[in-house]
C-alpha positions as a printed NumPy array, in Angstrom:
array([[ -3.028, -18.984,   0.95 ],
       [ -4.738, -16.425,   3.053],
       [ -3.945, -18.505,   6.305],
       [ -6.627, -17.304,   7.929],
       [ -7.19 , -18.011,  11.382],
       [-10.911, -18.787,  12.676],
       [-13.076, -16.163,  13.628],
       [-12.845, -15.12 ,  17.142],
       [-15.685, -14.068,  19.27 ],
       [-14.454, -10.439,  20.668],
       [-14.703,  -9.831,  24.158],
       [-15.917,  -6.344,  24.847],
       [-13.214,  -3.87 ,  26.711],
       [-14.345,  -1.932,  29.437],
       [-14.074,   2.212,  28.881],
       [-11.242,   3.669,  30.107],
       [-12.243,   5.828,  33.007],
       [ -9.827,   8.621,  32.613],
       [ -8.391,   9.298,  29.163],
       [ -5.973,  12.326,  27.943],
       [ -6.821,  13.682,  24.48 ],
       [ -3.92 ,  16.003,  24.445],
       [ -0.982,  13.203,  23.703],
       [ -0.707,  11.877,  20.367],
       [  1.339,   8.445,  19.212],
       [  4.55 ,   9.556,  17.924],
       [  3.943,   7.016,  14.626],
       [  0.302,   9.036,  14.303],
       [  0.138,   9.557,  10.709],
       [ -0.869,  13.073,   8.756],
       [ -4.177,  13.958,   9.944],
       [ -6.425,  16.991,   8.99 ],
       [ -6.599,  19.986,  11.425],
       [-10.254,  18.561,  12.462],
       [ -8.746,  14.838,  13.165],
       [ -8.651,  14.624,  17.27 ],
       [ -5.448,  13.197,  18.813],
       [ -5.156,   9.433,  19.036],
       [ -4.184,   7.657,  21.974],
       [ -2.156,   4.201,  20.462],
       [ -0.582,   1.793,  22.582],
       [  2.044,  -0.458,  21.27 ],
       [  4.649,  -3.   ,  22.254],
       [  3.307,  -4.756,  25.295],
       [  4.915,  -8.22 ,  24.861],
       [  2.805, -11.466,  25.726],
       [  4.822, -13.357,  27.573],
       [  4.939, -16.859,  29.664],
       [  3.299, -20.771,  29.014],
       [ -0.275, -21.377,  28.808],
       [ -1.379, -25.002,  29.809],
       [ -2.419, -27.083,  26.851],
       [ -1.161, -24.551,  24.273],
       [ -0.134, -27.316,  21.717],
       [ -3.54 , -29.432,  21.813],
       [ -6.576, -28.145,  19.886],
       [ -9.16 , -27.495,  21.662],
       [ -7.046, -24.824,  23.572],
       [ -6.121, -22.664,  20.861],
       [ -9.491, -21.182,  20.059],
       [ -9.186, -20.035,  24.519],
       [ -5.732, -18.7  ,  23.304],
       [ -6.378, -16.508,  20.764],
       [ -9.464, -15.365,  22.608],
       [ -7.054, -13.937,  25.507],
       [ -4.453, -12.546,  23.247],
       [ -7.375, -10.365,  21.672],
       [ -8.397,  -9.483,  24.709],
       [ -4.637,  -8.127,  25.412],
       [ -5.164,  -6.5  ,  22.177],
       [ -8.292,  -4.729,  22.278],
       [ -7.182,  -3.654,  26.091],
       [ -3.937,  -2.127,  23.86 ],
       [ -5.791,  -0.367,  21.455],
       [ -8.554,   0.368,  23.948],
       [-10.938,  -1.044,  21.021],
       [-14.453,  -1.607,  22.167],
       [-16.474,  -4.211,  20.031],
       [-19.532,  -2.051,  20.559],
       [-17.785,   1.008,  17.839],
       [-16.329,  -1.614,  15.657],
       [-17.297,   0.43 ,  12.122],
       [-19.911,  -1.915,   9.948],
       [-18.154,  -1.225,   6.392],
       [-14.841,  -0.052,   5.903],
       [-13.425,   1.209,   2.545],
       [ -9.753,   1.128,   1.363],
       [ -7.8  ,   2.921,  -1.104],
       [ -4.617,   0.802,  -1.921],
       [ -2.244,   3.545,  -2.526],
       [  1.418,   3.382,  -3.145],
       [  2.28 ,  -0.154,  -4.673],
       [  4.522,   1.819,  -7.482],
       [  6.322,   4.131,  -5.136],
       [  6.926,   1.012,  -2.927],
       [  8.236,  -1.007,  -5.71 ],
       [ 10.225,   2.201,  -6.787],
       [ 11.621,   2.885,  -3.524],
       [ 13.44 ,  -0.08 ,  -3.328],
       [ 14.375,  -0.658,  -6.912],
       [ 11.732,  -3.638,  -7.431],
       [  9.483,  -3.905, -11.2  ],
       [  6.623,  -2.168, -10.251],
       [  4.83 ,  -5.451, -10.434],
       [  6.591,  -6.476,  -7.066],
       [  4.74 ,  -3.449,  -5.436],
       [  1.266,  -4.769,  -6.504],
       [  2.545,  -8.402,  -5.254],
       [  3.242,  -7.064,  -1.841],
       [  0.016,  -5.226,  -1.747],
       [ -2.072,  -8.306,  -1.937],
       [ -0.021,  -9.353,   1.218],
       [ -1.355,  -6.096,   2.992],
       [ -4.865,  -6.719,   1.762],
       [ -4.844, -10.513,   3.232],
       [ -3.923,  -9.202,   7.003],
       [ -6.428,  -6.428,   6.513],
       [ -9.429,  -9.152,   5.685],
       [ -7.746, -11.271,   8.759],
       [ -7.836,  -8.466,  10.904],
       [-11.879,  -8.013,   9.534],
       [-12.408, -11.162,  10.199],
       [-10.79 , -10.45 ,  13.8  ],
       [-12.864,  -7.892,  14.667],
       [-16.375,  -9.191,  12.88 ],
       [-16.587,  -6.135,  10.341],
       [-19.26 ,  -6.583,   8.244],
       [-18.339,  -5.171,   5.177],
       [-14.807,  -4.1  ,   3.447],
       [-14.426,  -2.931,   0.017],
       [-11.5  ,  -2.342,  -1.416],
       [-10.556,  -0.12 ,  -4.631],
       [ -8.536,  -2.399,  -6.868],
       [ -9.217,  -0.95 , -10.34 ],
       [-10.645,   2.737, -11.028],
       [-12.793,   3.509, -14.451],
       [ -9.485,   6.215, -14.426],
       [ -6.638,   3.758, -14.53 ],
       [ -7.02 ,   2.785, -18.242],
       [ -4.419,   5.399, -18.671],
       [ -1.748,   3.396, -16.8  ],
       [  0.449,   1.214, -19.28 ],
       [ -0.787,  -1.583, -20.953],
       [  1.307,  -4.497, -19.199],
       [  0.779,  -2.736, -15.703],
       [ -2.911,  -2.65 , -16.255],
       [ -2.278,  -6.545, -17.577],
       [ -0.543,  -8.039, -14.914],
       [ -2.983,  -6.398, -12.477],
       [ -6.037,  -8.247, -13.811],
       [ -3.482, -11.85 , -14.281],
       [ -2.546, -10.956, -10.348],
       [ -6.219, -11.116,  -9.523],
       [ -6.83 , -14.101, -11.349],
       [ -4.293, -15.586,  -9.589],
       [ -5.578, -14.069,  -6.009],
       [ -8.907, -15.341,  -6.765],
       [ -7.439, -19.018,  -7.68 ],
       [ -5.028, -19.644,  -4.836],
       [ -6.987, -17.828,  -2.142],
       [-10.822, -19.999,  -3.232],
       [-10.218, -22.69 ,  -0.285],
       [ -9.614, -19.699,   2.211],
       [-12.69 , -18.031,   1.28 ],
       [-14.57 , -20.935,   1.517],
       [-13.43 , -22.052,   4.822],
       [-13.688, -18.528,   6.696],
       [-16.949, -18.177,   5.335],
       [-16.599, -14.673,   3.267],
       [-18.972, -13.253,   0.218],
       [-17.292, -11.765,  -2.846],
       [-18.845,  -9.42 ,  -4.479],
       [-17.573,  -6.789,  -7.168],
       [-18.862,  -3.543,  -8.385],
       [-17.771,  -1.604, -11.256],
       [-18.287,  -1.917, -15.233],
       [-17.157,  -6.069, -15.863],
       [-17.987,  -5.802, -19.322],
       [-14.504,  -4.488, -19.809],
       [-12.443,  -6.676, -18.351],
       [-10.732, -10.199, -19.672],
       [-12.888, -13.143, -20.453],
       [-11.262, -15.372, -17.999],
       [-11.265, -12.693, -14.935],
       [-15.073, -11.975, -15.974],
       [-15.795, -15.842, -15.401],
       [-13.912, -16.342, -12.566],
       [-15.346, -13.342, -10.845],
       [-18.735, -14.496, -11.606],
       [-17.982, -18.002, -10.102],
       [-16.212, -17.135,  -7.263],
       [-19.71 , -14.329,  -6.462],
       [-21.794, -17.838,  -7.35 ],
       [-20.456, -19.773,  -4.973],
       [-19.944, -17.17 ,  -2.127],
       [-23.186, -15.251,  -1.873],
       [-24.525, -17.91 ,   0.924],
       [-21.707, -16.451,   2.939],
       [-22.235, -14.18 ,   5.835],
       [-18.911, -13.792,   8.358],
       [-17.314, -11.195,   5.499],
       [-17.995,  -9.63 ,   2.351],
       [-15.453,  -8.146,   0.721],
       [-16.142,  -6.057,  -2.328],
       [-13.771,  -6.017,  -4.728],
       [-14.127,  -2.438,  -6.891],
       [-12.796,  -3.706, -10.51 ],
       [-13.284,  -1.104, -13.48 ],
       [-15.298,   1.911, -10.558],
       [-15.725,   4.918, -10.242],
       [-17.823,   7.318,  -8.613],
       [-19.243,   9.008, -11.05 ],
       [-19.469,   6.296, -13.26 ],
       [-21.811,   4.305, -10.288],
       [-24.041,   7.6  , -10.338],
       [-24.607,   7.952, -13.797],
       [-25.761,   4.223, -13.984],
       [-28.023,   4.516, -11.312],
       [-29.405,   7.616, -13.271],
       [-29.782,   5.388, -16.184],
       [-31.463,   2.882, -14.71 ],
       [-34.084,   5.137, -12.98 ],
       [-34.565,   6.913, -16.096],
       [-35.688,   3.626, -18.063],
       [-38.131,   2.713, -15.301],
       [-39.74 ,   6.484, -15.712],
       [-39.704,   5.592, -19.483],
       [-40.911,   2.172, -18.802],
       [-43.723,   3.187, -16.831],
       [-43.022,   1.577, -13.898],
       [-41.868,   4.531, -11.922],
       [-43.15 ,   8.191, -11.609],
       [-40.868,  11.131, -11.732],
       [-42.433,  12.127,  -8.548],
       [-41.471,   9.177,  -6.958],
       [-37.63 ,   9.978,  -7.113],
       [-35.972,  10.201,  -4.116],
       [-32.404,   9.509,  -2.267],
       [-33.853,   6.06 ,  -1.629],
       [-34.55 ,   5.275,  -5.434],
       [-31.395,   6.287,  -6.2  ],
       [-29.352,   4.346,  -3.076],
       [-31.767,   1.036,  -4.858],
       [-29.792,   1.744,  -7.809],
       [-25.659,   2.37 ,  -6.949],
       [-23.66 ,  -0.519,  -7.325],
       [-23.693,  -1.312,  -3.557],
       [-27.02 ,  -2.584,  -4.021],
       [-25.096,  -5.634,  -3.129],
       [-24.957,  -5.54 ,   0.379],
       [-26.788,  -4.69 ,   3.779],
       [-24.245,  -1.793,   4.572],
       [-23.655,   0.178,   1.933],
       [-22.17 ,   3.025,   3.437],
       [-18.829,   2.585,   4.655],
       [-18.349,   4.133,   8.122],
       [-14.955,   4.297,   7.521],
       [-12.713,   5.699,   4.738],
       [ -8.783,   4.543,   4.977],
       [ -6.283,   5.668,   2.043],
       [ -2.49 ,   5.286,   2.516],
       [  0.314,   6.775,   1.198],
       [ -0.339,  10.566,   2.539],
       [ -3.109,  11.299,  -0.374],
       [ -5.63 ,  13.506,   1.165],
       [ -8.049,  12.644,  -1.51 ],
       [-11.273,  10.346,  -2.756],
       [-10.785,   9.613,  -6.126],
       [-13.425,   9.12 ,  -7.603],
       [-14.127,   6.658,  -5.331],
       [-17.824,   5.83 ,  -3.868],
       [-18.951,   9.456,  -3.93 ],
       [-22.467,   9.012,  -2.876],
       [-21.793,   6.354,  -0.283],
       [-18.759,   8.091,   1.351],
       [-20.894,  11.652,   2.563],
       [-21.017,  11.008,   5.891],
       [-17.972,   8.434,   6.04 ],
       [-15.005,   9.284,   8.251],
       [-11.862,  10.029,   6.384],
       [ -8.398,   8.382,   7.702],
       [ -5.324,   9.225,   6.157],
       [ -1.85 ,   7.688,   6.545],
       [  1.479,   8.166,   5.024],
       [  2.168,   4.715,   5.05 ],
       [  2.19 ,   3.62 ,   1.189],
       [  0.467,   0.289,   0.753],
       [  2.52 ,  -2.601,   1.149],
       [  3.807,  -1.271,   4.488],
       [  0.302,  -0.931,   5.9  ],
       [ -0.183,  -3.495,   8.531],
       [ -1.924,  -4.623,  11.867],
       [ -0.725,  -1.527,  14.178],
       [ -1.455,   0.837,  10.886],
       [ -5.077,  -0.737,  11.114],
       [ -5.64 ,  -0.428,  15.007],
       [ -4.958,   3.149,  14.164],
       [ -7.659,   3.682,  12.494],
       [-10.002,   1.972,  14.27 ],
       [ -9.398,   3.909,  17.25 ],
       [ -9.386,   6.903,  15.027],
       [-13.226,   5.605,  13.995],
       [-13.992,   5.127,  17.677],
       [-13.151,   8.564,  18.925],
       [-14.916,  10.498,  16.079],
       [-18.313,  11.849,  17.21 ],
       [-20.989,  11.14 ,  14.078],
       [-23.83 ,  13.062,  14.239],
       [-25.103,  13.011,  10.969],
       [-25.718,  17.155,  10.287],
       [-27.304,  17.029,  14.008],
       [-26.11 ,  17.975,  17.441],
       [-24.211,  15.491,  19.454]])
């Protein structure tokens, strides 16, 4: 089970009023020669009894303080929290292969990862988080890897419904279904049934995406209403097409923030359009062995980015 704890109402930090840009973490991950230095703060211990701490109604007043610690820590502020934040799982395999596991332990381990990212979400109220499980361009990977991915999500989706439920998240999934099993195509469509009321997450699962692939559709599907009639070729626009991409889905379709693990400094083919103004985080960390403090990283990495959108700041 995801576990997951209620969400908690964050308690905006104060700014800092003197900061020093020129010291890095020492655990700061590869960053391009753009990225600014990050200021992380780590291992402050919470220590000592708090009155009541065993009866319920105190543990909601608990958690509340501890994220208050945290977010003094990070130096988070809940006004910069990004909307929509995108993930590319990398580096199950090279996990699993690292320490002499069946690849399939790798992808296990990930989905551990993934449920203390959408905790952490939760945490922090992100809107949005979208997460690239299956890519239009893995086809190519070996027929009982590609197998006991979609039986792993099956299984996800089964053992994880009563969390959803009870924290309240949408699922949603973009990318080509038609291609996928029977059973995962039902279940998907249940699960997105019985969610889309939802409103404290959504997490969009990318099953079977790609970029280009999300593009061309939308293409299609403007074309047909120019055939149809019901649209001018004049008309076209950024909009028309933004109507059109699979992230028609949700209210924030842009992610704000790009994270990929494992040291690839690349997209993928993933969520071309949506990414152009995105920020871009990097870490070496492969999958699996991205966790809470890897998270808070890039968060403050999000926070201390100036977006100005082709402008002037």
């Amino acid at each position: 089970m995801l576990s997951l704890s209620p969400p908690i109402t964050l308690i905006t930090c104060p700014p800092k009023t003197t900061t020093n840009p020129t010291h890095a973490s020492r655990s700061q991950s590869r960053r391009l020669p753009s990225q600014p230095m990050i200021i992380i703060k780590r291992g402050t211990t919470v220590a000592g009894s708090i009155p009541n701490a065993d009866k319920a109604e105190g543990r909601a007043s608990i958690d509340e303080d501890l994220l208050e610690v945290e977010l003094t820590q990070t130096e988070l502020r809940k006004e910069m929290i990004p909307k929509h934040v995108a993930v590319i799982m990398d580096g199950n395999g090279r996990w699993a292969k690292m320490r002499g596991l069946p690849l399939s332990e790798g992808h296990t381990a990930g989905m551990q990862s993934l449920k203390t990212m959408v905790k952490m979400c939760l945490r922090w109220e992100i809107k949005v988080l979208t997460i690239f499980m299956f890519s239009t361009d893995n086809w190519i990977r070996p027929k009982l890897e590609v197998e006991f991915l979609f039986s792993l999500l099956e299984r996800i989706i089964n053992s994880e419904t009563e969390a959803i439920m009870r924290e309240q998240i949408k699922i949603s999934m973009i990318g080509d279904s038609s291609k996928l099993p029977k059973s995962l195509q039902r279940m998907i469509s249940s699960v997105e049934e019985s969610t889309k009321n939802h409103s404290k997450l959504q997490l969009i699962a990318a099953i079977n995406y790609g970029g280009k692939y999300d593009v061309v559709q939308a293409c299609k599907s403007v074309a047909k209403k120019v055939q149809d009639g019901s649209l001018h070729l004049e008309d076209i626009d950024e909009n028309i097409i933004e109507k059109e991409l699979e992230t028609k889905c949700t209210e924030f379709p842009n992610p704000d923030l790009l994270i990929r693990t494992s040291g690839e400094l690349r997209v993928s083919n993933f969520m071309l359009w949506q990414l152009a103004y995105a920020e871009l985080f990097f870490n070496q960390k492969l999958w699996p062995d991205f966790g809470k403090d890897e998270f808070v990283e890039a968060l403050s990495f999000f926070q201390k980015r100036q977006r100005r959108y082709g402008g002037r700041h």
